[in-house]
Amino acid sequence: MRARWIFLFFICFQIQGQVRYSVKIGGLYSVNQRAPFWIKSNQFGTVPDSSNTLFFEHAVQWSHKGLEWGAQMNVWSGHQARVLLPEIYGSYNVGGFRFLVGRKKQYHGWGDSTLSSGSMTWSGNALPIPEVQVSIPEYRRVWPKVLAIKGHYSHGWFGDQHFVKQYYLHQKSLYLRWGEGKVRFHTGIMHHAQWGGKPKYDPGPEGWLAHGQRFASGGKVYREVVFPFTNPPRDSAKVASFDFENRYGNHLGQLDWGLEGNMGSSVWKVYRQLPFETGQTFSSLGNLDDGVYGISLNRKKGVIRHLVLEFLHTTNQGLYRSGFLRFIGYKGRHYGRNQNYYFSHAQYLDGWSYEGRTLGSPFLLPNPDIRDEKTVDSPNYFANNNNIKAGYVGLKTQLNSVSMITKVSLSRNFGTYHKKIQADQFSLGHNMEIPVSGATIAVEVGIDHGDLIRDNFGIQLSWKKTWQ
């Protein structure tokens, strides 16, 4: 009932400004009753884990003189029946800044934002997290013809998850664009942290993982979360021993850099995303070979409109110095005895996830999506397959009025440091959209075959109508 009143408010608020309203209905079926990998991935949590379901979606957006309101509601039927609000937000744009409150679909990181396999640490794979955010959403010149910047600063709420409740998200980014010619260089950094909250599991001896059944929080802790340059002092009161050896909370992020070229009728990008966790790999650069390597091409005309080639590598994780560092003779700081365990954490057992979905690259899978014989029998690891080498191709084509998107990935998966496996996995997704009488009919097919995910074939059919 509350959700209905929210949508009535947005629909009725049409006195001035621009309004966009859409309705979508459809169904998903698969042979093993799980949603195929590329049908489910990077959809902001709007596709259920189980298939053989009908779904209904409607969304509304209103904007006027810098103000914007938006909401989206998804209803799933079947085994995983649920009502979701993937978006419900309000924002105000003024002077190049945007002030946002609520839950909004956003892509963070520098790369290909529409056809990528997913940004390394923030991919659009999970439901958006409720947050308060101030940002510079588009590049703003600070040095004419030389430098432009954009970025954001957020405080969010993870809420009540499976293992931990009442904990927070801290997130910030800064991206620099150098030059204003046909070829421009981009650099940037993005930092995330999970902090505060209460464990819903037994944290063990008092003072090891938590104090008084709580993780560290408060103003002083928040300052250390925002600027995590040093370990907490050992004379700090009510600080768990685990925090002394690490930082307050779970920290991770990525360094981005790349080139962008504008050729008039086409735009190309070459990009690199390097993950870091806990400050170890950030300070040592020992995992320099990990991350996403990407190339993208966008064209305004022709059959091939958009092409993305990517390679994901996560097998280093701070266990050894990368080949490049060995080649140049740089020893750095070696953390071979402290693997970073990408997207997993000893306190925040839900890992780098929200509502059961990976927040970063969807290739780092949780247990429910993996074959039983390949899983890790421990709750301490959310991403039970985080040692990966994966190739990916994304292709968008246009034939008259018919638009098609194809996603193909082939990965070799090595499990985790504690449970080594070798599993090859092929996944394909193909989506075709056909305009019919002012609406769009979409047919999407997904295929999974290999040793990591259960073999699967699925199809999703939908009808969507937009008014504006």
Tab-separated table of C-alpha atoms in Angstrom:
chain	number	residue	atom	x	y	z
A	1	MET	CA	0.000	0.000	0.000
A	2	ARG	CA	2.815	2.407	0.880
A	3	ALA	CA	4.508	1.755	-2.484
A	4	ARG	CA	1.227	2.541	-4.287
A	5	TRP	CA	0.930	5.917	-2.589
A	6	ILE	CA	4.525	6.742	-3.491
A	7	PHE	CA	3.816	6.080	-7.163
A	8	LEU	CA	0.566	8.022	-7.106
A	9	PHE	CA	2.523	10.997	-5.792
A	10	PHE	CA	5.042	10.803	-8.624
A	11	ILE	CA	2.386	10.309	-11.289
A	12	CYS	CA	0.283	13.227	-10.050
A	13	PHE	CA	3.212	15.592	-9.762
A	14	GLN	CA	2.940	16.661	-13.411
A	15	ILE	CA	1.883	20.286	-13.203
A	16	GLN	CA	5.176	21.522	-14.638
A	17	GLY	CA	8.338	20.002	-16.034
A	18	GLN	CA	9.012	16.860	-18.033
A	19	VAL	CA	7.529	13.487	-17.113
A	20	ARG	CA	8.588	10.064	-18.330
A	21	TYR	CA	6.518	7.011	-17.446
A	22	SER	CA	7.028	3.395	-18.515
A	23	VAL	CA	5.376	0.025	-18.000
A	24	LYS	CA	7.005	-3.347	-18.639
A	25	ILE	CA	5.582	-6.856	-18.319
A	26	GLY	CA	7.205	-10.157	-19.120
A	27	GLY	CA	8.257	-13.633	-18.103
A	28	LEU	CA	11.451	-15.645	-17.614
A	29	TYR	CA	11.856	-19.401	-18.097
A	30	SER	CA	14.937	-21.633	-17.873
A	31	VAL	CA	15.547	-25.372	-17.901
A	32	ASN	CA	17.182	-25.510	-14.432
A	33	GLN	CA	14.975	-22.869	-12.770
A	34	ARG	CA	17.872	-20.401	-12.343
A	35	ALA	CA	18.254	-17.158	-14.268
A	36	PRO	CA	21.095	-17.463	-16.839
A	37	PHE	CA	24.239	-15.496	-16.043
A	38	TRP	CA	23.991	-12.739	-18.667
A	39	ILE	CA	20.232	-12.307	-18.279
A	40	LYS	CA	20.660	-11.622	-14.548
A	41	SER	CA	24.038	-9.840	-14.353
A	42	ASN	CA	24.377	-6.033	-14.263
A	43	GLN	CA	20.616	-5.434	-14.110
A	44	PHE	CA	20.724	-3.573	-10.769
A	45	GLY	CA	19.159	-6.553	-8.998
A	46	THR	CA	15.906	-6.355	-10.979
A	47	VAL	CA	16.061	-9.936	-12.337
A	48	PRO	CA	15.318	-12.707	-9.792
A	49	ASP	CA	17.758	-15.546	-9.088
A	50	SER	CA	15.091	-18.141	-9.856
A	51	SER	CA	13.380	-18.321	-13.225
A	52	ASN	CA	9.932	-19.569	-14.270
A	53	THR	CA	8.482	-16.271	-13.128
A	54	LEU	CA	6.320	-13.446	-14.395
A	55	PHE	CA	7.322	-9.860	-13.664
A	56	PHE	CA	5.802	-6.411	-13.797
A	57	GLU	CA	7.715	-3.115	-13.763
A	58	HIS	CA	6.668	0.484	-13.883
A	59	ALA	CA	8.768	3.592	-13.482
A	60	VAL	CA	8.244	7.338	-13.437
A	61	GLN	CA	10.639	10.283	-13.633
A	62	TRP	CA	9.864	13.990	-13.299
A	63	SER	CA	12.323	16.870	-13.837
A	64	HIS	CA	11.983	20.642	-13.755
A	65	LYS	CA	14.583	23.432	-13.364
A	66	GLY	CA	17.283	21.234	-11.861
A	67	LEU	CA	14.920	19.221	-9.677
A	68	GLU	CA	14.396	15.544	-10.413
A	69	TRP	CA	12.327	12.828	-8.796
A	70	GLY	CA	12.190	9.201	-9.826
A	71	ALA	CA	10.904	5.818	-8.770
A	72	GLN	CA	10.691	2.307	-10.124
A	73	MET	CA	8.763	-0.675	-8.778
A	74	ASN	CA	9.319	-4.300	-9.776
A	75	VAL	CA	6.993	-7.141	-8.864
A	76	TRP	CA	8.087	-10.784	-9.208
A	77	SER	CA	5.749	-13.767	-9.064
A	78	GLY	CA	6.565	-17.443	-8.684
A	79	HIS	CA	8.995	-19.107	-6.295
A	80	GLN	CA	10.856	-15.856	-5.505
A	81	ALA	CA	7.799	-13.598	-5.245
A	82	ARG	CA	8.837	-10.118	-4.160
A	83	VAL	CA	8.134	-6.408	-4.517
A	84	LEU	CA	11.211	-4.202	-5.090
A	85	LEU	CA	11.896	-0.479	-5.331
A	86	PRO	CA	15.153	-0.419	-7.337
A	87	GLU	CA	14.854	3.373	-7.583
A	88	ILE	CA	13.249	5.981	-5.380
A	89	TYR	CA	15.156	9.246	-5.205
A	90	GLY	CA	15.152	13.003	-5.367
A	91	SER	CA	17.975	15.171	-6.663
A	92	TYR	CA	18.803	18.806	-7.318
A	93	ASN	CA	21.338	20.024	-9.887
A	94	VAL	CA	22.849	23.477	-9.432
A	95	GLY	CA	26.132	25.024	-10.588
A	96	GLY	CA	27.523	21.727	-11.886
A	97	PHE	CA	26.808	19.953	-8.579
A	98	ARG	CA	24.142	17.363	-7.855
A	99	PHE	CA	22.628	16.664	-4.439
A	100	LEU	CA	20.962	13.242	-4.276
A	101	VAL	CA	18.924	11.449	-1.627
A	102	GLY	CA	17.579	7.934	-2.058
A	103	ARG	CA	18.234	4.895	-4.206
A	104	LYS	CA	19.289	5.520	-7.823
A	105	LYS	CA	20.897	3.392	-10.520
A	106	GLN	CA	24.435	4.667	-11.053
A	107	TYR	CA	27.615	3.473	-12.753
A	108	HIS	CA	30.901	4.407	-11.069
A	109	GLY	CA	34.359	3.971	-12.551
A	110	TRP	CA	35.932	5.011	-15.839
A	111	GLY	CA	35.369	2.636	-18.722
A	112	ASP	CA	32.453	1.607	-20.890
A	113	SER	CA	29.316	2.366	-18.882
A	114	THR	CA	26.694	0.639	-21.068
A	115	LEU	CA	28.096	-2.595	-22.553
A	116	SER	CA	30.959	-3.494	-20.187
A	117	SER	CA	31.053	-6.762	-18.245
A	118	GLY	CA	31.035	-4.470	-15.208
A	119	SER	CA	33.278	-1.989	-13.441
A	120	MET	CA	35.720	-3.830	-11.177
A	121	THR	CA	34.231	-2.735	-7.835
A	122	TRP	CA	30.883	-1.052	-8.733
A	123	SER	CA	29.167	-2.652	-11.687
A	124	GLY	CA	25.403	-2.184	-11.403
A	125	ASN	CA	25.009	-5.869	-10.577
A	126	ALA	CA	23.134	-5.351	-7.274
A	127	LEU	CA	20.242	-3.206	-6.122
A	128	PRO	CA	21.285	0.431	-5.602
A	129	ILE	CA	22.111	1.230	-1.966
A	130	PRO	CA	20.113	4.026	-0.253
A	131	GLU	CA	22.429	7.005	0.147
A	132	VAL	CA	22.975	10.715	0.541
A	133	GLN	CA	25.341	11.932	-2.160
A	134	VAL	CA	26.935	15.135	-3.400
A	135	SER	CA	28.622	14.912	-6.777
A	136	ILE	CA	29.989	16.583	-9.855
A	137	PRO	CA	28.309	14.144	-12.274
A	138	GLU	CA	29.789	15.549	-15.476
A	139	TYR	CA	33.316	16.751	-16.147
A	140	ARG	CA	33.819	20.369	-15.098
A	141	ARG	CA	36.773	22.441	-16.338
A	142	VAL	CA	39.160	23.651	-13.668
A	143	TRP	CA	42.046	24.464	-16.032
A	144	PRO	CA	40.847	25.502	-19.528
A	145	LYS	CA	42.015	23.188	-22.329
A	146	VAL	CA	44.071	21.166	-19.831
A	147	LEU	CA	42.097	19.657	-16.942
A	148	ALA	CA	38.488	18.807	-16.040
A	149	ILE	CA	37.249	16.933	-12.962
A	150	LYS	CA	34.254	14.963	-11.752
A	151	GLY	CA	33.556	12.836	-8.693
A	152	HIS	CA	31.227	12.122	-5.814
A	153	TYR	CA	31.023	11.679	-2.031
A	154	SER	CA	28.385	9.400	-0.446
A	155	HIS	CA	27.103	8.032	2.824
A	156	GLY	CA	24.893	4.962	2.434
A	157	TRP	CA	23.040	2.356	4.474
A	158	PHE	CA	23.482	-1.393	3.964
A	159	GLY	CA	20.719	-2.016	6.494
A	160	ASP	CA	19.959	-5.584	7.531
A	161	GLN	CA	21.891	-8.209	5.548
A	162	HIS	CA	22.341	-11.927	6.184
A	163	PHE	CA	25.318	-11.752	8.576
A	164	VAL	CA	25.531	-8.095	9.664
A	165	LYS	CA	22.921	-5.409	10.332
A	166	GLN	CA	22.841	-1.620	10.727
A	167	TYR	CA	26.108	-0.934	8.915
A	168	TYR	CA	27.103	1.807	6.530
A	169	LEU	CA	28.673	2.558	3.169
A	170	HIS	CA	31.292	5.246	2.688
A	171	GLN	CA	32.134	5.983	-0.935
A	172	LYS	CA	34.017	8.676	-2.817
A	173	SER	CA	35.670	9.146	-6.183
A	174	LEU	CA	37.723	11.688	-8.118
A	175	TYR	CA	38.302	11.524	-11.884
A	176	LEU	CA	40.539	13.785	-13.980
A	177	ARG	CA	40.321	14.350	-17.731
A	178	TRP	CA	43.471	15.739	-19.325
A	179	GLY	CA	43.279	17.657	-22.590
A	180	GLU	CA	40.401	18.775	-24.809
A	181	GLY	CA	41.509	17.584	-28.231
A	182	LYS	CA	40.420	14.532	-30.152
A	183	VAL	CA	42.433	12.301	-27.801
A	184	ARG	CA	42.137	12.730	-24.029
A	185	PHE	CA	43.721	10.968	-21.060
A	186	HIS	CA	41.670	9.946	-18.022
A	187	THR	CA	42.810	9.038	-14.507
A	188	GLY	CA	40.842	8.436	-11.341
A	189	ILE	CA	40.419	6.724	-8.000
A	190	MET	CA	37.360	5.305	-6.249
A	191	HIS	CA	37.243	4.261	-2.585
A	192	HIS	CA	34.550	2.234	-0.784
A	193	ALA	CA	34.237	1.167	2.847
A	194	GLN	CA	31.788	-0.908	4.877
A	195	TRP	CA	31.826	0.128	8.514
A	196	GLY	CA	29.899	0.110	11.792
A	197	GLY	CA	27.003	-2.237	12.454
A	198	LYS	CA	26.304	-5.317	14.548
A	199	PRO	CA	27.196	-8.935	13.688
A	200	LYS	CA	24.229	-11.325	13.570
A	201	TYR	CA	26.650	-14.237	13.995
A	202	ASP	CA	28.798	-15.149	17.010
A	203	PRO	CA	31.932	-12.964	16.616
A	204	GLY	CA	33.987	-15.164	18.940
A	205	PRO	CA	36.019	-13.992	21.945
A	206	GLU	CA	35.253	-10.490	23.197
A	207	GLY	CA	37.587	-7.940	21.633
A	208	TRP	CA	38.764	-10.065	18.704
A	209	LEU	CA	36.320	-9.159	15.893
A	210	ALA	CA	33.918	-6.935	17.851
A	211	HIS	CA	33.464	-5.162	21.175
A	212	GLY	CA	30.153	-5.564	22.975
A	213	GLN	CA	28.623	-7.283	19.905
A	214	ARG	CA	29.280	-4.174	17.800
A	215	PHE	CA	31.810	-3.109	15.209
A	216	ALA	CA	33.552	0.210	15.760
A	217	SER	CA	31.495	3.299	14.885
A	218	GLY	CA	31.120	6.970	15.836
A	219	GLY	CA	32.602	10.259	14.682
A	220	LYS	CA	36.245	9.364	15.300
A	221	VAL	CA	35.867	6.054	13.492
A	222	TYR	CA	34.145	7.771	10.561
A	223	ARG	CA	37.113	10.128	10.213
A	224	GLU	CA	39.454	7.133	10.073
A	225	VAL	CA	37.174	5.473	7.502
A	226	VAL	CA	37.256	8.558	5.270
A	227	PHE	CA	41.053	8.895	5.631
A	228	PRO	CA	42.272	5.296	6.160
A	229	PHE	CA	45.988	6.034	6.069
A	230	THR	CA	47.028	4.433	9.373
A	231	ASN	CA	46.012	1.552	11.616
A	232	PRO	CA	43.997	2.425	14.745
A	233	PRO	CA	46.278	3.183	17.737
A	234	ARG	CA	46.640	0.231	20.102
A	235	ASP	CA	45.615	2.324	23.087
A	236	SER	CA	42.187	2.962	21.541
A	237	ALA	CA	39.328	1.921	23.795
A	238	LYS	CA	36.745	-0.549	22.552
A	239	VAL	CA	38.648	-1.377	19.384
A	240	ALA	CA	38.763	-4.996	18.245
A	241	SER	CA	42.133	-6.659	17.771
A	242	PHE	CA	41.241	-7.318	14.137
A	243	ASP	CA	40.991	-3.553	13.546
A	244	PHE	CA	44.455	-2.984	15.011
A	245	GLU	CA	45.955	-5.193	12.308
A	246	ASN	CA	43.894	-3.717	9.472
A	247	ARG	CA	41.625	-0.648	9.374
A	248	TYR	CA	38.231	0.195	10.757
A	249	GLY	CA	35.790	-1.613	8.468
A	250	ASN	CA	36.243	-3.245	5.079
A	251	HIS	CA	38.067	-1.042	2.542
A	252	LEU	CA	38.435	-1.575	-1.179
A	253	GLY	CA	38.476	0.448	-4.364
A	254	GLN	CA	40.041	0.870	-7.761
A	255	LEU	CA	42.499	3.004	-9.695
A	256	ASP	CA	41.402	3.869	-13.248
A	257	TRP	CA	43.283	5.210	-16.221
A	258	GLY	CA	42.908	5.211	-19.987
A	259	LEU	CA	42.624	7.039	-23.296
A	260	GLU	CA	39.565	8.316	-25.152
A	261	GLY	CA	39.450	9.305	-28.788
A	262	ASN	CA	36.669	11.175	-30.601
A	263	MET	CA	36.761	10.608	-34.337
A	264	GLY	CA	33.514	12.425	-35.145
A	265	SER	CA	31.354	9.491	-36.201
A	266	SER	CA	32.900	7.180	-33.608
A	267	VAL	CA	34.375	7.243	-30.086
A	268	TRP	CA	36.923	4.723	-28.830
A	269	LYS	CA	38.292	4.029	-25.367
A	270	VAL	CA	41.203	2.057	-23.968
A	271	TYR	CA	40.909	1.617	-20.203
A	272	ARG	CA	42.385	-0.125	-17.184
A	273	GLN	CA	40.882	-0.700	-13.724
A	274	LEU	CA	43.196	-1.835	-10.903
A	275	PRO	CA	41.573	-3.032	-7.655
A	276	PHE	CA	42.979	-2.467	-4.184
A	277	GLU	CA	41.980	-3.667	-0.719
A	278	THR	CA	43.011	-2.814	2.859
A	279	GLY	CA	45.733	-0.440	1.652
A	280	GLN	CA	48.247	-3.267	1.156
A	281	THR	CA	48.039	-3.623	-2.598
A	282	PHE	CA	47.515	0.138	-2.918
A	283	SER	CA	50.815	0.942	-1.204
A	284	SER	CA	52.852	-1.873	-2.759
A	285	LEU	CA	51.317	-2.121	-6.266
A	286	GLY	CA	52.088	-5.825	-5.925
A	287	ASN	CA	48.875	-6.781	-7.725
A	288	LEU	CA	49.505	-4.558	-10.736
A	289	ASP	CA	48.427	-7.292	-13.145
A	290	ASP	CA	44.965	-7.683	-11.544
A	291	GLY	CA	41.856	-5.852	-12.730
A	292	VAL	CA	39.948	-5.078	-15.914
A	293	TYR	CA	41.618	-4.386	-19.288
A	294	GLY	CA	39.215	-2.955	-21.836
A	295	ILE	CA	38.738	-1.551	-25.340
A	296	SER	CA	35.462	-0.091	-26.609
A	297	LEU	CA	34.225	1.426	-29.854
A	298	ASN	CA	30.993	3.411	-30.256
A	299	ARG	CA	29.711	4.248	-33.752
A	300	LYS	CA	26.790	6.461	-34.792
A	301	LYS	CA	26.084	4.645	-38.056
A	302	GLY	CA	26.361	1.188	-39.545
A	303	VAL	CA	25.280	-2.275	-38.477
A	304	ILE	CA	27.885	-2.529	-35.716
A	305	ARG	CA	27.128	0.294	-33.298
A	306	HIS	CA	29.035	-0.675	-30.175
A	307	LEU	CA	31.843	-3.146	-29.488
A	308	VAL	CA	33.562	-3.930	-26.174
A	309	LEU	CA	36.493	-6.296	-25.585
A	310	GLU	CA	37.566	-6.932	-21.984
A	311	PHE	CA	39.877	-9.173	-20.001
A	312	LEU	CA	39.542	-9.701	-16.236
A	313	HIS	CA	42.460	-10.957	-14.134
A	314	THR	CA	42.239	-11.472	-10.351
A	315	THR	CA	44.703	-14.280	-9.547
A	316	ASN	CA	47.381	-12.082	-7.934
A	317	GLN	CA	45.531	-10.537	-4.956
A	318	GLY	CA	48.814	-9.408	-3.387
A	319	LEU	CA	50.373	-12.889	-3.187
A	320	TYR	CA	53.236	-12.056	-5.542
A	321	ARG	CA	54.797	-9.130	-7.371
A	322	SER	CA	53.378	-8.626	-10.841
A	323	GLY	CA	55.437	-9.471	-13.892
A	324	PHE	CA	55.915	-5.805	-14.793
A	325	LEU	CA	57.383	-4.991	-11.361
A	326	ARG	CA	59.742	-7.938	-11.639
A	327	PHE	CA	60.715	-6.828	-15.154
A	328	ILE	CA	61.698	-3.312	-14.020
A	329	GLY	CA	63.371	-4.656	-10.888
A	330	TYR	CA	61.054	-2.927	-8.397
A	331	LYS	CA	60.820	-4.936	-5.178
A	332	GLY	CA	58.116	-2.906	-3.476
A	333	ARG	CA	56.437	-4.275	-0.390
A	334	HIS	CA	55.583	-7.957	-0.681
A	335	TYR	CA	52.480	-9.178	1.136
A	336	GLY	CA	52.706	-12.791	0.062
A	337	ARG	CA	51.422	-14.034	3.422
A	338	ASN	CA	48.376	-11.726	3.393
A	339	GLN	CA	46.140	-12.427	0.432
A	340	ASN	CA	43.435	-9.820	-0.045
A	341	TYR	CA	40.542	-12.240	-0.746
A	342	TYR	CA	38.759	-9.887	-3.139
A	343	PHE	CA	35.175	-9.094	-2.069
A	344	SER	CA	35.377	-11.212	1.134
A	345	HIS	CA	35.985	-10.040	4.707
A	346	ALA	CA	36.433	-11.668	8.123
A	347	GLN	CA	34.057	-9.266	9.917
A	348	TYR	CA	31.544	-8.404	7.206
A	349	LEU	CA	30.748	-11.963	6.167
A	350	ASP	CA	28.275	-10.783	3.522
A	351	GLY	CA	31.360	-9.532	1.685
A	352	TRP	CA	31.272	-6.860	-0.987
A	353	SER	CA	27.619	-7.485	-1.761
A	354	TYR	CA	24.135	-6.111	-1.221
A	355	GLU	CA	21.002	-8.222	-0.968
A	356	GLY	CA	23.015	-11.274	-1.995
A	357	ARG	CA	24.435	-9.794	-5.221
A	358	THR	CA	28.059	-8.875	-5.925
A	359	LEU	CA	28.529	-5.100	-6.015
A	360	GLY	CA	31.573	-5.381	-8.259
A	361	SER	CA	32.345	-7.526	-11.287
A	362	PRO	CA	29.665	-10.227	-11.640
A	363	PHE	CA	32.362	-12.797	-12.468
A	364	LEU	CA	33.170	-12.978	-8.727
A	365	LEU	CA	30.253	-15.250	-7.868
A	366	PRO	CA	28.609	-16.111	-4.541
A	367	ASN	CA	27.961	-19.726	-3.518
A	368	PRO	CA	24.315	-20.136	-4.678
A	369	ASP	CA	25.314	-19.602	-8.321
A	370	ILE	CA	28.134	-22.183	-8.281
A	371	ARG	CA	27.966	-25.956	-8.642
A	372	ASP	CA	27.860	-27.649	-5.230
A	373	GLU	CA	31.124	-29.512	-5.758
A	374	LYS	CA	32.933	-26.222	-6.511
A	375	THR	CA	31.771	-24.214	-3.484
A	376	VAL	CA	33.688	-23.353	-0.321
A	377	ASP	CA	32.122	-24.794	2.820
A	378	SER	CA	32.616	-21.679	4.906
A	379	PRO	CA	30.499	-18.561	5.567
A	380	ASN	CA	33.657	-16.429	5.705
A	381	TYR	CA	33.912	-16.119	1.934
A	382	PHE	CA	31.164	-14.414	-0.026
A	383	ALA	CA	33.023	-14.590	-3.338
A	384	ASN	CA	33.800	-18.299	-3.342
A	385	ASN	CA	35.370	-17.982	-6.754
A	386	ASN	CA	37.550	-14.871	-6.822
A	387	ASN	CA	40.660	-16.135	-8.658
A	388	ILE	CA	39.669	-15.665	-12.283
A	389	LYS	CA	40.912	-15.109	-15.803
A	390	ALA	CA	38.022	-14.123	-18.056
A	391	GLY	CA	37.579	-12.837	-21.588
A	392	TYR	CA	34.455	-10.922	-22.603
A	393	VAL	CA	32.930	-9.568	-25.821
A	394	GLY	CA	29.963	-7.196	-25.908
A	395	LEU	CA	28.394	-6.295	-29.256
A	396	LYS	CA	25.477	-4.025	-30.155
A	397	THR	CA	24.109	-4.121	-33.682
A	398	GLN	CA	21.315	-2.276	-35.491
A	399	LEU	CA	19.356	-3.741	-38.402
A	400	ASN	CA	16.842	-1.116	-39.532
A	401	SER	CA	14.690	-0.605	-36.427
A	402	VAL	CA	15.748	-3.837	-34.683
A	403	SER	CA	18.412	-3.459	-31.990
A	404	MET	CA	20.443	-6.441	-30.736
A	405	ILE	CA	22.952	-6.857	-27.911
A	406	THR	CA	25.165	-9.933	-27.581
A	407	LYS	CA	27.353	-10.721	-24.559
A	408	VAL	CA	29.799	-13.621	-24.589
A	409	SER	CA	32.264	-14.605	-21.859
A	410	LEU	CA	34.758	-17.425	-21.425
A	411	SER	CA	36.472	-17.761	-18.062
A	412	ARG	CA	38.939	-20.027	-16.298
A	413	ASN	CA	38.173	-20.100	-12.593
A	414	PHE	CA	40.558	-21.119	-9.829
A	415	GLY	CA	38.370	-20.823	-6.710
A	416	THR	CA	40.004	-19.227	-3.672
A	417	TYR	CA	43.337	-19.496	-1.916
A	418	HIS	CA	41.805	-21.995	0.556
A	419	LYS	CA	39.938	-24.114	-1.994
A	420	LYS	CA	41.632	-24.320	-5.338
A	421	ILE	CA	39.598	-25.484	-8.307
A	422	GLN	CA	39.899	-25.337	-12.056
A	423	ALA	CA	36.650	-24.745	-13.892
A	424	ASP	CA	36.114	-23.384	-17.387
A	425	GLN	CA	32.863	-21.520	-17.998
A	426	PHE	CA	31.115	-20.256	-21.130
A	427	SER	CA	28.142	-17.889	-20.903
A	428	LEU	CA	26.164	-16.147	-23.642
A	429	GLY	CA	23.354	-13.640	-23.630
A	430	HIS	CA	21.539	-12.293	-26.679
A	431	ASN	CA	18.866	-9.610	-26.528
A	432	MET	CA	16.732	-8.438	-29.460
A	433	GLU	CA	14.391	-5.425	-29.223
A	434	ILE	CA	11.684	-4.864	-31.840
A	435	PRO	CA	9.529	-1.707	-31.933
A	436	VAL	CA	5.828	-2.533	-32.369
A	437	SER	CA	2.990	0.062	-32.375
A	438	GLY	CA	4.813	2.537	-30.175
A	439	ALA	CA	6.018	-0.114	-27.737
A	440	THR	CA	9.031	-2.454	-27.630
A	441	ILE	CA	8.990	-6.239	-27.605
A	442	ALA	CA	12.215	-7.804	-26.279
A	443	VAL	CA	13.406	-11.397	-26.613
A	444	GLU	CA	16.450	-12.381	-24.540
A	445	VAL	CA	18.192	-15.756	-24.571
A	446	GLY	CA	20.827	-16.941	-22.088
A	447	ILE	CA	23.101	-20.011	-22.234
A	448	ASP	CA	25.516	-21.257	-19.554
A	449	HIS	CA	27.819	-24.219	-20.121
A	450	GLY	CA	30.864	-25.308	-18.170
A	451	ASP	CA	32.250	-26.605	-14.906
A	452	LEU	CA	31.461	-23.623	-12.626
A	453	ILE	CA	27.789	-22.712	-13.158
A	454	ARG	CA	25.088	-25.312	-13.671
A	455	ASP	CA	24.390	-25.808	-17.390
A	456	ASN	CA	21.395	-23.733	-18.358
A	457	PHE	CA	19.272	-22.368	-21.165
A	458	GLY	CA	16.741	-19.623	-20.531
A	459	ILE	CA	14.534	-17.193	-22.388
A	460	GLN	CA	12.957	-13.921	-21.291
A	461	LEU	CA	10.110	-12.215	-23.146
A	462	SER	CA	8.878	-8.713	-22.345
A	463	TRP	CA	6.710	-5.864	-23.619
A	464	LYS	CA	7.507	-2.243	-22.695
A	465	LYS	CA	5.667	1.019	-23.346
A	466	THR	CA	7.013	4.506	-22.538
A	467	TRP	CA	5.109	7.800	-22.372
A	468	GLN	CA	6.813	11.196	-22.158
